[in-house]
Amino acid sequence: MRAVRYDAYGGIERLALEDAPRPEAGRRRARVRVVRAALNPKDALFRKGRFRALSGASFPKTPGLDFAGFVLDDPTGRHPVGARVFGVLDEWRCTRGTLADEVVVHPRELARLPSHVSFDEGAAVALVGLTAIQALRDVARLEPGQRLLVNGASGGLGTMAIQVGRRLGAHVTTISSARNRAFCTDLGADEALAYDLPAPPRAPFDVVLDAFGNLPLAEARGRLAPRAVWVGAVPTPRLLLRDLATRVAAIEERLVLVRPRVSDLDTLAAWLVDGSLRAVIDHTYALADVAAAFAHLESKRARGKLVVEVCEECE
């Protein structure tokens, strides 16, 4: 089968589309034919060795966490052969990756994809949708009527956080570039601010989600209400320590560590069906053009998600 792999940590030039052996599924994992995958900043950080303490030194590695496709085999009996599914890998070693023709998947990592939701949409919402739900509902405990600030609102996670925040009943304010303000409002933001334009004073926020990793608590503190929660989505050693140290502080500084959960994937699928959530896709790349896809990702200029077409004839 085909798989995108890299044989050492480094830049985009390390990526190569190669012939690879089919993954061994075992008795408790489903084998999925990947139709679409999607990129996340975490994929680039893994490749650069940012998490090498967890990802280790064994190579080759295959990037990709998001997927949508159909079941080739499921020894657990949960999904019939041919079932349309989507999900996200709980993977830190990159021994599995979705930028490949096939991937083996744990039962908690996939859910059914409704027939009228496209493979592109399923792949695009998986990780960022789970992150937004778990960050806002579980970590921040966002309540109806509270004020939410989303930093980095035009990216993959930010576009989901706007919509999930509104779904949870919050008043949503966004920070993006000036060119993306109308884009954020169209997604449901009540107020769209620009980091490159002056902003008047406003009421303090109950929750801040830093989707981009460039709004530290020290800078955001003056905008926060008493007992506010600041949530970061970019893991750092400092943030891991602060997550534990500030849980009883006046302002909590938390890190969202996403875990695949079938019930949350089912929620995303239901929201896609009823129209209260929409996948935001900037561009779709062929698997052979994955280097260009990563260059686009790492430019930090994408609006929403970048999808990779793994199987063109599998629609």
CSV table of N, CA and C in Angstrom, one decimal, residues 34-132:
chain,number,residue,atom,x,y,z
A,34,VAL,N,-8.7,4.3,4.1
A,34,VAL,CA,-8.7,5.8,4.2
A,34,VAL,C,-9.1,6.4,2.9
A,35,VAL,N,-10.2,7.2,2.9
A,35,VAL,CA,-10.6,7.9,1.7
A,35,VAL,C,-10.1,9.4,1.8
A,36,ARG,N,-10.3,10.0,3.0
A,36,ARG,CA,-9.8,11.3,3.2
A,36,ARG,C,-9.0,11.4,4.5
A,37,ALA,N,-8.0,12.1,4.6
A,37,ALA,CA,-7.3,12.5,5.8
A,37,ALA,C,-7.3,14.0,5.9
A,38,ALA,N,-6.9,14.5,7.1
A,38,ALA,CA,-6.7,15.9,7.2
A,38,ALA,C,-5.5,16.2,8.1
A,39,LEU,N,-4.9,17.4,7.9
A,39,LEU,CA,-3.7,17.8,8.6
A,39,LEU,C,-4.1,18.7,9.8
A,40,ASN,N,-3.2,18.5,10.8
A,40,ASN,CA,-3.3,19.4,12.0
A,40,ASN,C,-1.9,19.9,12.4
A,41,PRO,N,-1.8,21.0,13.1
A,41,PRO,CA,-0.5,21.5,13.5
A,41,PRO,C,0.3,20.4,14.2
A,42,LYS,N,-0.3,19.6,15.0
A,42,LYS,CA,0.3,18.5,15.7
A,42,LYS,C,1.1,17.6,14.8
A,43,ASP,N,0.7,17.4,13.6
A,43,ASP,CA,1.4,16.5,12.6
A,43,ASP,C,2.7,17.1,12.3
A,44,ALA,N,2.8,18.4,12.1
A,44,ALA,CA,4.1,19.1,11.8
A,44,ALA,C,5.0,19.1,13.0
A,45,LEU,N,4.4,19.2,14.2
A,45,LEU,CA,5.2,19.2,15.4
A,45,LEU,C,5.8,17.8,15.7
A,46,PHE,N,5.1,16.8,15.4
A,46,PHE,CA,5.6,15.4,15.5
A,46,PHE,C,6.8,15.3,14.6
A,47,ARG,N,6.6,15.7,13.3
A,47,ARG,CA,7.7,15.5,12.3
A,47,ARG,C,8.9,16.2,12.7
A,48,LYS,N,8.8,17.4,13.3
A,48,LYS,CA,9.9,18.2,13.7
A,48,LYS,C,10.6,17.7,15.0
A,49,GLY,N,10.0,16.7,15.6
A,49,GLY,CA,10.6,16.2,16.8
A,49,GLY,C,10.2,16.9,18.1
A,50,ARG,N,9.2,17.7,18.0
A,50,ARG,CA,8.7,18.5,19.2
A,50,ARG,C,8.4,17.6,20.4
A,51,PHE,N,7.8,16.4,20.1
A,51,PHE,CA,7.3,15.5,21.1
A,51,PHE,C,8.2,14.2,21.1
A,52,ARG,N,9.5,14.3,20.8
A,52,ARG,CA,10.2,13.1,20.6
A,52,ARG,C,10.4,12.3,21.9
A,53,ALA,N,10.2,12.9,23.1
A,53,ALA,CA,10.2,12.1,24.3
A,53,ALA,C,9.1,11.1,24.3
A,54,LEU,N,8.0,11.4,23.6
A,54,LEU,CA,6.8,10.5,23.5
A,54,LEU,C,6.8,9.7,22.2
A,55,SER,N,7.3,10.3,21.1
A,55,SER,CA,7.2,9.7,19.8
A,55,SER,C,8.4,8.7,19.6
A,56,GLY,N,9.5,8.9,20.3
A,56,GLY,CA,10.6,7.9,20.3
A,56,GLY,C,11.5,8.1,19.0
A,57,ALA,N,12.4,7.2,18.9
A,57,ALA,CA,13.4,7.3,17.9
A,57,ALA,C,13.3,6.2,16.8
A,58,SER,N,12.2,5.4,16.8
A,58,SER,CA,12.0,4.4,15.8
A,58,SER,C,11.4,5.0,14.5
A,59,PHE,N,11.9,4.6,13.4
A,59,PHE,CA,11.5,5.1,12.1
A,59,PHE,C,11.3,3.9,11.1
A,60,PRO,N,10.6,4.1,10.1
A,60,PRO,CA,9.9,5.3,9.6
A,60,PRO,C,8.6,5.5,10.4
A,61,LYS,N,8.1,6.8,10.3
A,61,LYS,CA,6.9,7.2,10.9
A,61,LYS,C,5.9,7.7,9.8
A,62,THR,N,4.6,7.6,10.1
A,62,THR,CA,3.6,8.1,9.2
A,62,THR,C,2.8,9.1,9.8
A,63,PRO,N,2.7,10.3,9.3
A,63,PRO,CA,1.9,11.4,9.9
A,63,PRO,C,0.4,11.2,9.6
A,64,GLY,N,-0.4,12.0,10.3
A,64,GLY,CA,-1.9,12.0,10.1
A,64,GLY,C,-2.6,11.3,11.3
A,65,LEU,N,-3.6,12.1,11.7
A,65,LEU,CA,-4.5,11.6,12.8
A,65,LEU,C,-5.9,11.5,12.4
A,66,ASP,N,-6.4,12.5,11.7
A,66,ASP,CA,-7.8,12.5,11.2
A,66,ASP,C,-8.0,11.5,10.0
A,67,PHE,N,-9.2,10.9,10.0
A,67,PHE,CA,-9.5,10.1,8.8
A,67,PHE,C,-11.0,9.9,8.6
A,68,ALA,N,-11.3,9.6,7.4
A,68,ALA,CA,-12.7,9.2,7.0
A,68,ALA,C,-12.5,8.2,5.9
A,69,GLY,N,-13.3,7.1,6.0
A,69,GLY,CA,-13.2,6.1,5.0
A,69,GLY,C,-14.3,5.0,5.3
A,70,PHE,N,-13.9,3.7,4.9
A,70,PHE,CA,-14.9,2.7,5.1
A,70,PHE,C,-14.1,1.4,5.7
A,71,VAL,N,-14.9,0.6,6.4
A,71,VAL,CA,-14.3,-0.5,7.1
A,71,VAL,C,-14.0,-1.7,6.1
A,72,LEU,N,-12.8,-2.2,6.2
A,72,LEU,CA,-12.4,-3.3,5.4
A,72,LEU,C,-12.6,-4.6,6.2
A,73,ASP,N,-12.4,-4.5,7.6
A,73,ASP,CA,-12.5,-5.6,8.4
A,73,ASP,C,-12.6,-5.1,9.9
A,74,ASP,N,-13.5,-5.7,10.7
A,74,ASP,CA,-13.6,-5.4,12.1
A,74,ASP,C,-13.9,-6.6,12.9
A,75,PRO,N,-12.8,-7.2,13.5
A,75,PRO,CA,-13.0,-8.4,14.2
A,75,PRO,C,-13.9,-8.3,15.5
A,76,THR,N,-14.1,-7.0,15.9
A,76,THR,CA,-14.9,-6.8,17.1
A,76,THR,C,-16.4,-6.9,16.8
A,77,GLY,N,-16.8,-6.8,15.5
A,77,GLY,CA,-18.1,-6.9,15.1
A,77,GLY,C,-18.9,-5.7,15.3
A,78,ARG,N,-18.3,-4.5,15.6
A,78,ARG,CA,-19.0,-3.3,15.9
A,78,ARG,C,-19.4,-2.6,14.6
A,79,HIS,N,-18.6,-2.8,13.5
A,79,HIS,CA,-18.9,-2.1,12.2
A,79,HIS,C,-18.9,-3.2,11.1
A,80,PRO,N,-19.9,-3.2,10.3
A,80,PRO,CA,-19.8,-4.2,9.2
A,80,PRO,C,-18.9,-3.8,8.1
A,81,VAL,N,-18.4,-4.7,7.3
A,81,VAL,CA,-17.5,-4.4,6.2
A,81,VAL,C,-18.3,-3.4,5.3
A,82,GLY,N,-17.6,-2.4,4.9
A,82,GLY,CA,-18.2,-1.3,4.0
A,82,GLY,C,-18.8,-0.2,4.7
A,83,ALA,N,-18.9,-0.2,6.0
A,83,ALA,CA,-19.5,0.9,6.8
A,83,ALA,C,-18.7,2.1,6.6
A,84,ARG,N,-19.3,3.3,6.4
A,84,ARG,CA,-18.6,4.6,6.4
A,84,ARG,C,-18.3,5.0,7.8
A,85,VAL,N,-17.1,5.4,8.0
A,85,VAL,CA,-16.7,5.8,9.4
A,85,VAL,C,-15.7,7.0,9.3
A,86,PHE,N,-15.6,7.6,10.5
A,86,PHE,CA,-14.6,8.7,10.6
A,86,PHE,C,-14.1,8.7,12.0
A,87,GLY,N,-13.0,9.4,12.2
A,87,GLY,CA,-12.4,9.4,13.6
A,87,GLY,C,-11.0,10.0,13.6
A,88,VAL,N,-10.4,9.7,14.8
A,88,VAL,CA,-9.1,10.3,15.0
A,88,VAL,C,-8.2,9.3,15.8
A,89,LEU,N,-7.0,9.2,15.5
A,89,LEU,CA,-6.1,8.2,16.2
A,89,LEU,C,-5.6,8.8,17.5
A,90,ASP,N,-5.6,8.0,18.5
A,90,ASP,CA,-4.9,8.3,19.8
A,90,ASP,C,-3.5,7.9,19.7
A,91,GLU,N,-2.7,8.6,19.0
A,91,GLU,CA,-1.4,8.1,18.6
A,91,GLU,C,-0.3,9.2,18.9
A,92,TRP,N,0.7,8.8,19.6
A,92,TRP,CA,1.8,9.7,19.9
A,92,TRP,C,3.2,9.2,19.3
A,93,ARG,N,3.2,7.9,19.0
A,93,ARG,CA,4.5,7.4,18.5
A,93,ARG,C,4.6,7.5,16.9
A,94,CYS,N,3.4,7.8,16.3
A,94,CYS,CA,3.4,7.9,14.8
A,94,CYS,C,3.7,6.6,14.1
A,95,THR,N,3.5,5.5,14.8
A,95,THR,CA,3.7,4.2,14.2
A,95,THR,C,2.5,3.9,13.3
A,96,ARG,N,1.3,4.5,13.6
A,96,ARG,CA,0.2,4.5,12.7
A,96,ARG,C,0.0,5.9,12.2
A,97,GLY,N,-0.5,6.0,11.0
A,97,GLY,CA,-0.8,7.4,10.5
A,97,GLY,C,-1.9,7.3,9.4
A,98,THR,N,-2.6,8.3,9.2
A,98,THR,CA,-3.8,8.3,8.3
A,98,THR,C,-3.4,8.7,6.9
A,99,LEU,N,-2.2,9.2,6.7
A,99,LEU,CA,-1.7,9.5,5.3
A,99,LEU,C,-1.2,8.3,4.7
A,100,ALA,N,-2.1,7.3,4.6
A,100,ALA,CA,-1.8,6.0,4.0
A,100,ALA,C,-3.1,5.4,3.5
A,101,ASP,N,-3.0,4.4,2.6
A,101,ASP,CA,-4.2,3.7,2.1
A,101,ASP,C,-5.0,3.1,3.1
A,102,GLU,N,-4.4,2.5,4.1
A,102,GLU,CA,-5.1,1.8,5.2
A,102,GLU,C,-4.5,2.2,6.6
A,103,VAL,N,-5.4,2.0,7.6
A,103,VAL,CA,-5.0,2.3,8.9
A,103,VAL,C,-5.7,1.3,9.8
A,104,VAL,N,-5.1,0.9,10.9
A,104,VAL,CA,-5.8,0.1,11.9
A,104,VAL,C,-6.2,1.0,13.0
A,105,VAL,N,-7.5,0.7,13.5
A,105,VAL,CA,-8.1,1.7,14.4
A,105,VAL,C,-8.7,1.0,15.6
A,106,HIS,N,-8.5,1.5,16.8
A,106,HIS,CA,-9.1,1.0,18.0
A,106,HIS,C,-10.6,1.4,18.0
A,107,PRO,N,-11.5,0.6,18.6
A,107,PRO,CA,-12.9,0.9,18.6
A,107,PRO,C,-13.3,2.3,19.1
A,108,ARG,N,-12.5,2.8,20.1
A,108,ARG,CA,-12.9,4.1,20.6
A,108,ARG,C,-12.5,5.3,19.6
A,109,GLU,N,-11.7,4.9,18.6
A,109,GLU,CA,-11.2,6.0,17.7
A,109,GLU,C,-12.1,6.2,16.5
A,110,LEU,N,-13.2,5.5,16.3
A,110,LEU,CA,-14.0,5.7,15.1
A,110,LEU,C,-15.5,5.6,15.4
A,111,ALA,N,-16.2,6.3,14.6
A,111,ALA,CA,-17.7,6.3,14.7
A,111,ALA,C,-18.3,6.2,13.3
A,112,ARG,N,-19.6,5.9,13.2
A,112,ARG,CA,-20.2,5.9,11.9
A,112,ARG,C,-20.3,7.3,11.3
A,113,LEU,N,-20.1,7.4,10.0
A,113,LEU,CA,-20.3,8.7,9.3
A,113,LEU,C,-21.6,8.6,8.5
A,114,PRO,N,-22.5,9.5,8.9
A,114,PRO,CA,-23.8,9.5,8.2
A,114,PRO,C,-23.7,9.5,6.7
A,115,SER,N,-24.6,8.9,6.0
A,115,SER,CA,-24.5,8.8,4.5
A,115,SER,C,-24.5,10.1,3.8
A,116,HIS,N,-25.1,11.1,4.4
A,116,HIS,CA,-25.1,12.4,3.7
A,116,HIS,C,-24.1,13.4,4.2
A,117,VAL,N,-23.2,12.9,5.0
A,117,VAL,CA,-22.0,13.7,5.4
A,117,VAL,C,-20.8,13.2,4.6
A,118,SER,N,-20.1,14.1,3.9
A,118,SER,CA,-19.0,13.7,3.0
A,118,SER,C,-17.8,13.2,3.8
A,119,PHE,N,-17.0,12.4,3.1
A,119,PHE,CA,-15.7,12.0,3.7
A,119,PHE,C,-14.8,13.2,4.0
A,120,ASP,N,-14.9,14.2,3.1
A,120,ASP,CA,-14.1,15.4,3.4
A,120,ASP,C,-14.5,16.1,4.7
A,121,GLU,N,-15.8,16.2,4.9
A,121,GLU,CA,-16.3,16.8,6.2
A,121,GLU,C,-16.0,15.9,7.4
A,122,GLY,N,-16.1,14.6,7.3
A,122,GLY,CA,-15.8,13.8,8.4
A,122,GLY,C,-14.3,13.9,8.8
A,123,ALA,N,-13.4,13.9,7.8
A,123,ALA,CA,-12.0,14.0,8.2
A,123,ALA,C,-11.7,15.4,8.7
A,124,ALA,N,-12.3,16.4,8.2
A,124,ALA,CA,-12.0,17.8,8.6
A,124,ALA,C,-12.4,18.1,10.0
A,125,VAL,N,-13.4,17.5,10.6
A,125,VAL,CA,-13.9,17.9,11.9
A,125,VAL,C,-13.4,17.0,13.0
A,126,ALA,N,-12.8,15.9,12.7
A,126,ALA,CA,-12.6,14.9,13.8
A,126,ALA,C,-11.8,15.4,15.0
A,127,LEU,N,-10.5,15.7,14.8
A,127,LEU,CA,-9.7,16.1,15.9
A,127,LEU,C,-10.0,17.5,16.4
A,128,VAL,N,-10.2,18.4,15.5
A,128,VAL,CA,-10.5,19.8,16.0
A,128,VAL,C,-11.9,19.8,16.6
A,129,GLY,N,-12.9,19.0,16.2
A,129,GLY,CA,-14.2,19.0,16.8
A,129,GLY,C,-14.1,18.4,18.2
A,130,LEU,N,-13.4,17.3,18.3
A,130,LEU,CA,-13.2,16.7,19.7
A,130,LEU,C,-12.5,17.7,20.6
A,131,THR,N,-11.5,18.4,20.1
A,131,THR,CA,-10.7,19.3,20.9
A,131,THR,C,-11.6,20.4,21.4
A,132,ALA,N,-12.5,21.0,20.5
A,132,ALA,CA,-13.3,22.1,20.9
A,132,ALA,C,-14.4,21.6,21.9
